[in-house]
Amino acid sequence: MAKGTVLFSEGDRVNQIYFVAKGILHHFNYNEAGQIKTLNLHNGPCFCTDLESFTSGTISRESVKSLSDCTLYVLTKEKYQLLITADLKWSNLVKRITEITFIHKLEQMRSMTNRSVEERYLELAKDKPEIIQQVSIQIIASYLGVSRETLHRIRKRNSVA
């Protein structure tokens, strides 16, 4: 998939789960002022979907767009349903993937509430340097919940580019 491809947009019903083998996806929505708020930066290997929309069939309040060329594998809702009903092993695998996804989300929420912006940035730089190198400072700042200027100061203090 080429850089800039939209996987799904706010208002869509999400009927796919994406496995990101390689590349970076921007998972976002818009705040009340119409500004983009970054919810997550997925970089492979990982899974990506709007779980609420996928499981309940509701309209998504989120969007996902590729920030780099990506290698993705897509599992449609129809094939997902076939897999989990056809074989207990697949059902258990899906359950485990869902558990891992929730645990990752909880860890992300804890990090956002228990660590300073600078600590979160340094952790991101250590654990996912390709995001720091390939994603715009505006998107990283949105992900961390700070202004571009604050992020510039943090980067300058820590000499991490």
mmCIF file with all atom_site columns, C-alpha atoms in Angstrom:
data_model
loop_
_atom_site.group_PDB
_atom_site.id
_atom_site.type_symbol
_atom_site.label_atom_id
_atom_site.label_alt_id
_atom_site.label_comp_id
_atom_site.label_asym_id
_atom_site.label_entity_id
_atom_site.label_seq_id
_atom_site.pdbx_PDB_ins_code
_atom_site.Cartn_x
_atom_site.Cartn_y
_atom_site.Cartn_z
_atom_site.occupancy
_atom_site.B_iso_or_equiv
_atom_site.pdbx_formal_charge
_atom_site.auth_seq_id
_atom_site.auth_comp_id
_atom_site.auth_asym_id
_atom_site.auth_atom_id
_atom_site.pdbx_PDB_model_num
ATOM 1   C CA . MET A 1 1   ? 0.000   0.000   0.000  1.00 0.00 ? 1   MET A CA 1
ATOM 2   C CA . ALA A 1 2   ? 1.287   3.413   -0.918 1.00 0.00 ? 2   ALA A CA 1
ATOM 3   C CA . LYS A 1 3   ? 1.989   6.248   1.500  1.00 0.00 ? 3   LYS A CA 1
ATOM 4   C CA . GLY A 1 4   ? -1.111  8.418   1.965  1.00 0.00 ? 4   GLY A CA 1
ATOM 5   C CA . THR A 1 5   ? -3.651  5.628   1.481  1.00 0.00 ? 5   THR A CA 1
ATOM 6   C CA . VAL A 1 6   ? -6.743  5.913   3.691  1.00 0.00 ? 6   VAL A CA 1
ATOM 7   C CA . LEU A 1 7   ? -7.770  2.553   5.192  1.00 0.00 ? 7   LEU A CA 1
ATOM 8   C CA . PHE A 1 8   ? -10.962 3.886   6.727  1.00 0.00 ? 8   PHE A CA 1
ATOM 9   C CA . SER A 1 9   ? -12.447 7.236   7.654  1.00 0.00 ? 9   SER A CA 1
ATOM 10  C CA . GLU A 1 10  ? -14.696 8.668   10.295 1.00 0.00 ? 10  GLU A CA 1
ATOM 11  C CA . GLY A 1 11  ? -18.240 7.778   9.224  1.00 0.00 ? 11  GLY A CA 1
ATOM 12  C CA . ASP A 1 12  ? -17.298 4.417   7.677  1.00 0.00 ? 12  ASP A CA 1
ATOM 13  C CA . ARG A 1 13  ? -18.335 1.031   8.988  1.00 0.00 ? 13  ARG A CA 1
ATOM 14  C CA . VAL A 1 14  ? -15.078 -0.823  9.528  1.00 0.00 ? 14  VAL A CA 1
ATOM 15  C CA . ASN A 1 15  ? -15.265 -4.377  8.194  1.00 0.00 ? 15  ASN A CA 1
ATOM 16  C CA . GLN A 1 16  ? -11.565 -5.246  8.161  1.00 0.00 ? 16  GLN A CA 1
ATOM 17  C CA . ILE A 1 17  ? -8.755  -6.032  10.541 1.00 0.00 ? 17  ILE A CA 1
ATOM 18  C CA . TYR A 1 18  ? -5.354  -5.043  9.213  1.00 0.00 ? 18  TYR A CA 1
ATOM 19  C CA . PHE A 1 19  ? -2.102  -6.734  10.096 1.00 0.00 ? 19  PHE A CA 1
ATOM 20  C CA . VAL A 1 20  ? 0.709   -4.256  9.519  1.00 0.00 ? 20  VAL A CA 1
ATOM 21  C CA . ALA A 1 21  ? 3.759   -6.286  8.537  1.00 0.00 ? 21  ALA A CA 1
ATOM 22  C CA . LYS A 1 22  ? 5.785   -3.209  7.632  1.00 0.00 ? 22  LYS A CA 1
ATOM 23  C CA . GLY A 1 23  ? 5.154   0.518   7.650  1.00 0.00 ? 23  GLY A CA 1
ATOM 24  C CA . ILE A 1 24  ? 3.476   3.177   9.780  1.00 0.00 ? 24  ILE A CA 1
ATOM 25  C CA . LEU A 1 25  ? -0.232  3.986   10.097 1.00 0.00 ? 25  LEU A CA 1
ATOM 26  C CA . HIS A 1 26  ? -1.718  7.162   11.586 1.00 0.00 ? 26  HIS A CA 1
ATOM 27  C CA . HIS A 1 27  ? -4.842  6.421   13.670 1.00 0.00 ? 27  HIS A CA 1
ATOM 28  C CA . PHE A 1 28  ? -6.691  9.664   14.412 1.00 0.00 ? 28  PHE A CA 1
ATOM 29  C CA . ASN A 1 29  ? -9.925  11.563  14.845 1.00 0.00 ? 29  ASN A CA 1
ATOM 30  C CA . TYR A 1 30  ? -10.929 15.221  15.012 1.00 0.00 ? 30  TYR A CA 1
ATOM 31  C CA . ASN A 1 31  ? -11.538 17.229  18.181 1.00 0.00 ? 31  ASN A CA 1
ATOM 32  C CA . GLU A 1 32  ? -14.352 19.745  18.648 1.00 0.00 ? 32  GLU A CA 1
ATOM 33  C CA . ALA A 1 33  ? -12.249 22.480  17.019 1.00 0.00 ? 33  ALA A CA 1
ATOM 34  C CA . GLY A 1 34  ? -11.754 20.329  13.908 1.00 0.00 ? 34  GLY A CA 1
ATOM 35  C CA . GLN A 1 35  ? -8.088  19.645  14.650 1.00 0.00 ? 35  GLN A CA 1
ATOM 36  C CA . ILE A 1 36  ? -6.557  16.211  14.158 1.00 0.00 ? 36  ILE A CA 1
ATOM 37  C CA . LYS A 1 37  ? -5.974  14.272  17.381 1.00 0.00 ? 37  LYS A CA 1
ATOM 38  C CA . THR A 1 38  ? -3.600  11.333  16.996 1.00 0.00 ? 38  THR A CA 1
ATOM 39  C CA . LEU A 1 39  ? -4.917  8.265   18.807 1.00 0.00 ? 39  LEU A CA 1
ATOM 40  C CA . ASN A 1 40  ? -2.134  5.886   17.868 1.00 0.00 ? 40  ASN A CA 1
ATOM 41  C CA . LEU A 1 41  ? 0.826   5.373   15.585 1.00 0.00 ? 41  LEU A CA 1
ATOM 42  C CA . HIS A 1 42  ? 0.878   1.759   14.430 1.00 0.00 ? 42  HIS A CA 1
ATOM 43  C CA . ASN A 1 43  ? 4.155   0.467   13.136 1.00 0.00 ? 43  ASN A CA 1
ATOM 44  C CA . GLY A 1 44  ? 4.532   -3.125  12.144 1.00 0.00 ? 44  GLY A CA 1
ATOM 45  C CA . PRO A 1 45  ? 4.291   -5.761  13.130 1.00 0.00 ? 45  PRO A CA 1
ATOM 46  C CA . CYS A 1 46  ? 0.911   -5.068  14.729 1.00 0.00 ? 46  CYS A CA 1
ATOM 47  C CA . PHE A 1 47  ? -2.842  -5.165  14.194 1.00 0.00 ? 47  PHE A CA 1
ATOM 48  C CA . CYS A 1 48  ? -5.020  -2.168  13.402 1.00 0.00 ? 48  CYS A CA 1
ATOM 49  C CA . THR A 1 49  ? -8.786  -1.659  13.220 1.00 0.00 ? 49  THR A CA 1
ATOM 50  C CA . ASP A 1 50  ? -11.558 0.292   14.879 1.00 0.00 ? 50  ASP A CA 1
ATOM 51  C CA . LEU A 1 51  ? -12.550 -2.503  17.235 1.00 0.00 ? 51  LEU A CA 1
ATOM 52  C CA . GLU A 1 52  ? -15.825 -0.855  18.248 1.00 0.00 ? 52  GLU A CA 1
ATOM 53  C CA . SER A 1 53  ? -16.985 -0.393  14.659 1.00 0.00 ? 53  SER A CA 1
ATOM 54  C CA . PHE A 1 54  ? -15.699 -3.813  13.588 1.00 0.00 ? 54  PHE A CA 1
ATOM 55  C CA . THR A 1 55  ? -17.388 -5.758  16.373 1.00 0.00 ? 55  THR A CA 1
ATOM 56  C CA . SER A 1 56  ? -20.650 -3.826  16.712 1.00 0.00 ? 56  SER A CA 1
ATOM 57  C CA . GLY A 1 57  ? -21.168 -2.601  13.148 1.00 0.00 ? 57  GLY A CA 1
ATOM 58  C CA . THR A 1 58  ? -21.414 1.014   14.267 1.00 0.00 ? 58  THR A CA 1
ATOM 59  C CA . ILE A 1 59  ? -20.113 3.979   12.317 1.00 0.00 ? 59  ILE A CA 1
ATOM 60  C CA . SER A 1 60  ? -16.470 4.709   13.067 1.00 0.00 ? 60  SER A CA 1
ATOM 61  C CA . ARG A 1 61  ? -15.446 7.879   14.846 1.00 0.00 ? 61  ARG A CA 1
ATOM 62  C CA . GLU A 1 62  ? -11.836 7.324   13.763 1.00 0.00 ? 62  GLU A CA 1
ATOM 63  C CA . SER A 1 63  ? -9.688  7.362   10.642 1.00 0.00 ? 63  SER A CA 1
ATOM 64  C CA . VAL A 1 64  ? -6.505  5.553   9.619  1.00 0.00 ? 64  VAL A CA 1
ATOM 65  C CA . LYS A 1 65  ? -4.072  6.661   6.924  1.00 0.00 ? 65  LYS A CA 1
ATOM 66  C CA . SER A 1 66  ? -0.673  5.277   5.926  1.00 0.00 ? 66  SER A CA 1
ATOM 67  C CA . LEU A 1 67  ? 2.280   7.534   6.713  1.00 0.00 ? 67  LEU A CA 1
ATOM 68  C CA . SER A 1 68  ? 4.700   5.373   4.741  1.00 0.00 ? 68  SER A CA 1
ATOM 69  C CA . ASP A 1 69  ? 4.550   2.641   2.165  1.00 0.00 ? 69  ASP A CA 1
ATOM 70  C CA . CYS A 1 70  ? 3.129   -0.355  4.031  1.00 0.00 ? 70  CYS A CA 1
ATOM 71  C CA . THR A 1 71  ? 2.833   -4.090  3.720  1.00 0.00 ? 71  THR A CA 1
ATOM 72  C CA . LEU A 1 72  ? -0.597  -5.032  5.049  1.00 0.00 ? 72  LEU A CA 1
ATOM 73  C CA . TYR A 1 73  ? -2.638  -8.203  5.282  1.00 0.00 ? 73  TYR A CA 1
ATOM 74  C CA . VAL A 1 74  ? -6.400  -7.763  5.459  1.00 0.00 ? 74  VAL A CA 1
ATOM 75  C CA . LEU A 1 75  ? -8.911  -9.986  7.199  1.00 0.00 ? 75  LEU A CA 1
ATOM 76  C CA . THR A 1 76  ? -12.495 -9.128  6.289  1.00 0.00 ? 76  THR A CA 1
ATOM 77  C CA . LYS A 1 77  ? -15.286 -9.443  8.829  1.00 0.00 ? 77  LYS A CA 1
ATOM 78  C CA . GLU A 1 78  ? -16.859 -12.208 6.753  1.00 0.00 ? 78  GLU A CA 1
ATOM 79  C CA . LYS A 1 79  ? -13.657 -14.287 6.740  1.00 0.00 ? 79  LYS A CA 1
ATOM 80  C CA . TYR A 1 80  ? -13.099 -13.462 10.393 1.00 0.00 ? 80  TYR A CA 1
ATOM 81  C CA . GLN A 1 81  ? -16.542 -14.892 11.256 1.00 0.00 ? 81  GLN A CA 1
ATOM 82  C CA . LEU A 1 82  ? -15.833 -18.016 9.201  1.00 0.00 ? 82  LEU A CA 1
ATOM 83  C CA . LEU A 1 83  ? -12.509 -18.564 10.924 1.00 0.00 ? 83  LEU A CA 1
ATOM 84  C CA . ILE A 1 84  ? -13.766 -18.219 14.473 1.00 0.00 ? 84  ILE A CA 1
ATOM 85  C CA . THR A 1 85  ? -16.763 -20.482 13.878 1.00 0.00 ? 85  THR A CA 1
ATOM 86  C CA . ALA A 1 86  ? -14.915 -23.101 11.814 1.00 0.00 ? 86  ALA A CA 1
ATOM 87  C CA . ASP A 1 87  ? -12.053 -23.946 14.124 1.00 0.00 ? 87  ASP A CA 1
ATOM 88  C CA . LEU A 1 88  ? -11.521 -23.624 17.872 1.00 0.00 ? 88  LEU A CA 1
ATOM 89  C CA . LYS A 1 89  ? -7.796  -22.946 17.313 1.00 0.00 ? 89  LYS A CA 1
ATOM 90  C CA . TRP A 1 90  ? -8.626  -19.866 15.228 1.00 0.00 ? 90  TRP A CA 1
ATOM 91  C CA . SER A 1 91  ? -11.171 -18.733 17.790 1.00 0.00 ? 91  SER A CA 1
ATOM 92  C CA . ASN A 1 92  ? -8.560  -19.023 20.541 1.00 0.00 ? 92  ASN A CA 1
ATOM 93  C CA . LEU A 1 93  ? -6.000  -17.169 18.412 1.00 0.00 ? 93  LEU A CA 1
ATOM 94  C CA . VAL A 1 94  ? -8.451  -14.307 17.805 1.00 0.00 ? 94  VAL A CA 1
ATOM 95  C CA . LYS A 1 95  ? -9.224  -14.203 21.527 1.00 0.00 ? 95  LYS A CA 1
ATOM 96  C CA . ARG A 1 96  ? -5.509  -14.004 22.351 1.00 0.00 ? 96  ARG A CA 1
ATOM 97  C CA . ILE A 1 97  ? -4.886  -11.252 19.780 1.00 0.00 ? 97  ILE A CA 1
ATOM 98  C CA . THR A 1 98  ? -7.807  -9.282  21.230 1.00 0.00 ? 98  THR A CA 1
ATOM 99  C CA . GLU A 1 99  ? -6.406  -9.704  24.748 1.00 0.00 ? 99  GLU A CA 1
ATOM 100 C CA . ILE A 1 100 ? -2.950  -8.539  23.629 1.00 0.00 ? 100 ILE A CA 1
ATOM 101 C CA . THR A 1 101 ? -4.518  -5.525  21.900 1.00 0.00 ? 101 THR A CA 1
ATOM 102 C CA . PHE A 1 102 ? -6.413  -4.551  25.050 1.00 0.00 ? 102 PHE A CA 1
ATOM 103 C CA . ILE A 1 103 ? -3.324  -4.987  27.216 1.00 0.00 ? 103 ILE A CA 1
ATOM 104 C CA . HIS A 1 104 ? -1.328  -2.776  24.831 1.00 0.00 ? 104 HIS A CA 1
ATOM 105 C CA . LYS A 1 105 ? -4.076  -0.133  24.961 1.00 0.00 ? 105 LYS A CA 1
ATOM 106 C CA . LEU A 1 106 ? -4.102  -0.209  28.777 1.00 0.00 ? 106 LEU A CA 1
ATOM 107 C CA . GLU A 1 107 ? -0.308  0.141   28.874 1.00 0.00 ? 107 GLU A CA 1
ATOM 108 C CA . GLN A 1 108 ? -0.569  3.095   26.496 1.00 0.00 ? 108 GLN A CA 1
ATOM 109 C CA . MET A 1 109 ? -3.220  4.748   28.692 1.00 0.00 ? 109 MET A CA 1
ATOM 110 C CA . ARG A 1 110 ? -1.122  4.195   31.845 1.00 0.00 ? 110 ARG A CA 1
ATOM 111 C CA . SER A 1 111 ? 1.900   5.691   30.130 1.00 0.00 ? 111 SER A CA 1
ATOM 112 C CA . MET A 1 112 ? -0.114  8.738   29.085 1.00 0.00 ? 112 MET A CA 1
ATOM 113 C CA . THR A 1 113 ? -1.355  9.344   32.634 1.00 0.00 ? 113 THR A CA 1
ATOM 114 C CA . ASN A 1 114 ? 1.651   8.276   34.730 1.00 0.00 ? 114 ASN A CA 1
ATOM 115 C CA . ARG A 1 115 ? 4.580   9.645   32.747 1.00 0.00 ? 115 ARG A CA 1
ATOM 116 C CA . SER A 1 116 ? 5.638   13.103  31.744 1.00 0.00 ? 116 SER A CA 1
ATOM 117 C CA . VAL A 1 117 ? 5.573   14.119  28.095 1.00 0.00 ? 117 VAL A CA 1
ATOM 118 C CA . GLU A 1 118 ? 9.354   14.016  28.050 1.00 0.00 ? 118 GLU A CA 1
ATOM 119 C CA . GLU A 1 119 ? 9.411   10.474  29.456 1.00 0.00 ? 119 GLU A CA 1
ATOM 120 C CA . ARG A 1 120 ? 6.833   9.343   26.880 1.00 0.00 ? 120 ARG A CA 1
ATOM 121 C CA . TYR A 1 121 ? 8.831   10.923  24.068 1.00 0.00 ? 121 TYR A CA 1
ATOM 122 C CA . LEU A 1 122 ? 12.065  9.279   25.196 1.00 0.00 ? 122 LEU A CA 1
ATOM 123 C CA . GLU A 1 123 ? 10.281  5.924   25.477 1.00 0.00 ? 123 GLU A CA 1
ATOM 124 C CA . LEU A 1 124 ? 8.887   6.349   21.946 1.00 0.00 ? 124 LEU A CA 1
ATOM 125 C CA . ALA A 1 125 ? 12.350  7.277   20.645 1.00 0.00 ? 125 ALA A CA 1
ATOM 126 C CA . LYS A 1 126 ? 13.871  4.207   22.315 1.00 0.00 ? 126 LYS A CA 1
ATOM 127 C CA . ASP A 1 127 ? 11.159  1.674   21.445 1.00 0.00 ? 127 ASP A CA 1
ATOM 128 C CA . LYS A 1 128 ? 10.104  2.944   18.011 1.00 0.00 ? 128 LYS A CA 1
ATOM 129 C CA . PRO A 1 129 ? 12.899  5.039   16.491 1.00 0.00 ? 129 PRO A CA 1
ATOM 130 C CA . GLU A 1 130 ? 11.422  4.647   12.994 1.00 0.00 ? 130 GLU A CA 1
ATOM 131 C CA . ILE A 1 131 ? 8.410   6.695   14.123 1.00 0.00 ? 131 ILE A CA 1
ATOM 132 C CA . ILE A 1 132 ? 10.684  9.488   15.347 1.00 0.00 ? 132 ILE A CA 1
ATOM 133 C CA . GLN A 1 133 ? 12.595  9.380   12.057 1.00 0.00 ? 133 GLN A CA 1
ATOM 134 C CA . GLN A 1 134 ? 9.670   9.099   9.619  1.00 0.00 ? 134 GLN A CA 1
ATOM 135 C CA . VAL A 1 135 ? 6.651   10.826  11.202 1.00 0.00 ? 135 VAL A CA 1
ATOM 136 C CA . SER A 1 136 ? 6.175   14.590  11.207 1.00 0.00 ? 136 SER A CA 1
ATOM 137 C CA . ILE A 1 137 ? 6.759   16.457  14.435 1.00 0.00 ? 137 ILE A CA 1
ATOM 138 C CA . GLN A 1 138 ? 3.159   17.727  14.289 1.00 0.00 ? 138 GLN A CA 1
ATOM 139 C CA . ILE A 1 139 ? 1.753   14.177  14.366 1.00 0.00 ? 139 ILE A CA 1
ATOM 140 C CA . ILE A 1 140 ? 4.158   13.067  17.109 1.00 0.00 ? 140 ILE A CA 1
ATOM 141 C CA . ALA A 1 141 ? 3.223   16.144  19.174 1.00 0.00 ? 141 ALA A CA 1
ATOM 142 C CA . SER A 1 142 ? -0.464  15.327  18.716 1.00 0.00 ? 142 SER A CA 1
ATOM 143 C CA . TYR A 1 143 ? 0.160   11.734  19.778 1.00 0.00 ? 143 TYR A CA 1
ATOM 144 C CA . LEU A 1 144 ? 1.956   12.938  22.925 1.00 0.00 ? 144 LEU A CA 1
ATOM 145 C CA . GLY A 1 145 ? -0.683  15.600  23.592 1.00 0.00 ? 145 GLY A CA 1
ATOM 146 C CA . VAL A 1 146 ? 1.612   18.633  23.384 1.00 0.00 ? 146 VAL A CA 1
ATOM 147 C CA . SER A 1 147 ? 2.300   21.526  21.048 1.00 0.00 ? 147 SER A CA 1
ATOM 148 C CA . ARG A 1 148 ? 4.950   21.364  18.340 1.00 0.00 ? 148 ARG A CA 1
ATOM 149 C CA . GLU A 1 149 ? 6.940   23.996  20.223 1.00 0.00 ? 149 GLU A CA 1
ATOM 150 C CA . THR A 1 150 ? 6.986   21.933  23.424 1.00 0.00 ? 150 THR A CA 1
ATOM 151 C CA . LEU A 1 151 ? 8.102   18.880  21.491 1.00 0.00 ? 151 LEU A CA 1
ATOM 152 C CA . HIS A 1 152 ? 10.858  20.925  19.793 1.00 0.00 ? 152 HIS A CA 1
ATOM 153 C CA . ARG A 1 153 ? 12.157  21.949  23.243 1.00 0.00 ? 153 ARG A CA 1
ATOM 154 C CA . ILE A 1 154 ? 12.078  18.334  24.490 1.00 0.00 ? 154 ILE A CA 1
ATOM 155 C CA . ARG A 1 155 ? 13.932  17.124  21.398 1.00 0.00 ? 155 ARG A CA 1
ATOM 156 C CA . LYS A 1 156 ? 16.531  19.879  21.752 1.00 0.00 ? 156 LYS A CA 1
ATOM 157 C CA . ARG A 1 157 ? 17.107  19.084  25.437 1.00 0.00 ? 157 ARG A CA 1
ATOM 158 C CA . ASN A 1 158 ? 17.576  15.404  24.730 1.00 0.00 ? 158 ASN A CA 1
ATOM 159 C CA . SER A 1 159 ? 19.399  15.686  21.409 1.00 0.00 ? 159 SER A CA 1
ATOM 160 C CA . VAL A 1 160 ? 17.196  12.939  19.947 1.00 0.00 ? 160 VAL A CA 1
ATOM 161 C CA . ALA A 1 161 ? 16.319  13.572  16.334 1.00 0.00 ? 161 ALA A CA 1
#
